[in-house]
Amino acid sequence: MTATALAVTGLRDAHGRTARDLRVSLTDRCNLRCSYCMPAEGLPWLPTADVLTDDEVVHLVSVAVRLLGVRKVRFTGGEPLLRRGLAGIVASTARLRTDEGLPPEISLTTNGVGLERRIHELAESGLNRVNVSLDTLDRERYAALARRDRLPDVLRGLAGVEAAGLRPVKVNTVVMRGVNEADVVPLAEFCLARGYRLRFIEQMPLGPEHGWDRSSMVPAAEILEVLGRHFKLTLAEQRGSAPAQEWLVAASERHRAGRIGVIASVTAPFCAACDRTRLTADGHLRTCLFAHTETDLRTPLREGATDHELAALWQAAHLGKAAGHGIGTPGFHQPARTMSAIGG
Ligand code: SAM
Ligand code: SF4
């Protein structure tokens, strides 16, 4: 198959969607232990030999960008800042060109710990945007929730992203009943005052111990109801393939006008518009966070498969992408890998 033929078909699936957004997990390890994501003792980490090297990551990203129509690349984990070669991986990704002849849009999802020290090098390497995960502004609650007392470090990281000019700065918050519901309004005010884009996320059944329970999940409608009591909200444009439905927030004496998003992954799934494909730290392709099958790209890569062979494997796997995640349907069960091991 020629490069041109591959680029024309791209990463299509049987439900008419085309994937343009690649999420790459750079490690399954993390320096925090957020209770909704990891058990206190951590997880059995991937053996180092199984984790893709920096060159292997760049090789597979380059196949996706050059041959398969991927235009956006997001590095995540685990905690991607734990990856020493991150800036080099970003720089090599920034040198690629998409089917439109442009560099891919490169972003990072991080817990923000240690970000302040790394952000300038990352920005110079070609990083375009950063999402920082922050579930509370209360130091004690943060320490309990993340099982590490790192809130000041995260806040310095966020300020660093702003200082480096990587805008819009995005903040992700998972809302958990009985844990951080009281943080919804303070977090919104904090972000609006600084011009950060805050997105509240419904908790998904991807945590440790398979302890998720729909009835105790805080649904988007409830988050919006709380926000609506404190802010003047107007629905922004329709979200397209973006997971967050955004709301425009009118200015007040406490904050400027801004935007807040709500990601209703469970109660209003965006699967029909999903444009994502995922690569795990050990080089397995996943078509969905909730997929039960994976395609090993690491073995063929290490055995010398050509780029076109790798692209063909990727395309074939993508054709089988499920129509939706099926949370709430009778046959649903959580995938074996948890969020940190898949790459959130
Ligand atoms: N360590 C980085 C971080 O925390 O941003 C990147 C990886 S983390 C798995 C990516 C995102 O997934 C974070 O925003 C986190 O809050 C979110 N997340 C983790 N477990 C989740 C769950 N069970 N439901 C919803 N979001 C979850
Ligand atoms: Fe680590 Fe991110 Fe999971 Fe928290 S959500 S434990 S920071 S991977």
CSV table of N, CA, C and O in Angstrom, one decimal, residues 21 23 40 78 85 87 104 113 152 160 174 217 226 266 281 338:
chain,number,residue,atom,x,y,z
A,21,ASP,N,-7.0,12.3,16.5
A,21,ASP,CA,-6.5,12.7,17.8
A,21,ASP,C,-5.9,11.5,18.4
A,21,ASP,O,-6.6,10.5,18.7
A,23,ARG,N,-3.8,9.8,21.6
A,23,ARG,CA,-3.4,10.0,23.0
A,23,ARG,C,-2.3,9.0,23.2
A,23,ARG,O,-2.5,7.7,23.0
A,40,ALA,N,-3.6,3.0,46.9
A,40,ALA,CA,-2.6,3.7,47.6
A,40,ALA,C,-1.2,3.1,47.4
A,40,ALA,O,-0.2,3.8,47.4
A,78,GLY,N,-0.6,7.5,33.4
A,78,GLY,CA,0.4,7.8,34.3
A,78,GLY,C,0.8,9.3,34.3
A,78,GLY,O,0.0,10.1,33.8
A,85,GLY,N,12.7,11.7,28.8
A,85,GLY,CA,12.9,12.1,27.4
A,85,GLY,C,11.7,12.9,26.9
A,85,GLY,O,11.6,13.1,25.7
A,87,ALA,N,10.8,16.1,26.7
A,87,ALA,CA,11.0,17.3,25.8
A,87,ALA,C,11.5,16.8,24.4
A,87,ALA,O,11.2,17.4,23.4
A,104,PRO,N,1.7,18.7,14.0
A,104,PRO,CA,0.6,18.3,14.8
A,104,PRO,C,0.4,19.3,16.0
A,104,PRO,O,1.4,19.8,16.4
A,113,VAL,N,2.8,18.3,39.0
A,113,VAL,CA,3.8,18.3,39.9
A,113,VAL,C,5.2,18.3,39.2
A,113,VAL,O,5.5,17.5,38.3
A,152,PRO,N,0.7,22.9,46.6
A,152,PRO,CA,1.5,24.1,46.2
A,152,PRO,C,2.3,24.0,44.9
A,152,PRO,O,2.4,24.9,44.1
A,160,GLY,N,3.1,28.5,36.0
A,160,GLY,CA,4.2,28.4,35.0
A,160,GLY,C,3.7,28.2,33.6
A,160,GLY,O,4.3,28.8,32.6
A,174,VAL,N,-12.2,16.0,38.3
A,174,VAL,CA,-13.2,14.9,38.5
A,174,VAL,C,-14.0,15.2,39.8
A,174,VAL,O,-13.4,15.4,40.8
A,217,MET,N,-22.1,8.4,41.5
A,217,MET,CA,-21.4,9.4,40.6
A,217,MET,C,-22.1,10.7,40.6
A,217,MET,O,-23.3,10.8,40.6
A,226,VAL,N,-25.3,23.2,40.3
A,226,VAL,CA,-24.6,24.0,41.3
A,226,VAL,C,-24.0,25.2,40.6
A,226,VAL,O,-24.0,26.3,41.2
A,266,VAL,N,-20.3,9.8,31.0
A,266,VAL,CA,-21.2,8.7,31.4
A,266,VAL,C,-22.7,9.0,31.0
A,266,VAL,O,-23.3,8.2,30.3
A,281,ALA,N,1.7,2.8,27.0
A,281,ALA,CA,3.2,3.0,27.2
A,281,ALA,C,3.9,1.8,26.7
A,281,ALA,O,5.1,1.9,26.3
A,338,THR,N,-6.6,-0.1,34.2
A,338,THR,CA,-7.2,1.1,34.7
A,338,THR,C,-6.7,2.3,34.0
A,338,THR,O,-5.8,2.2,33.2
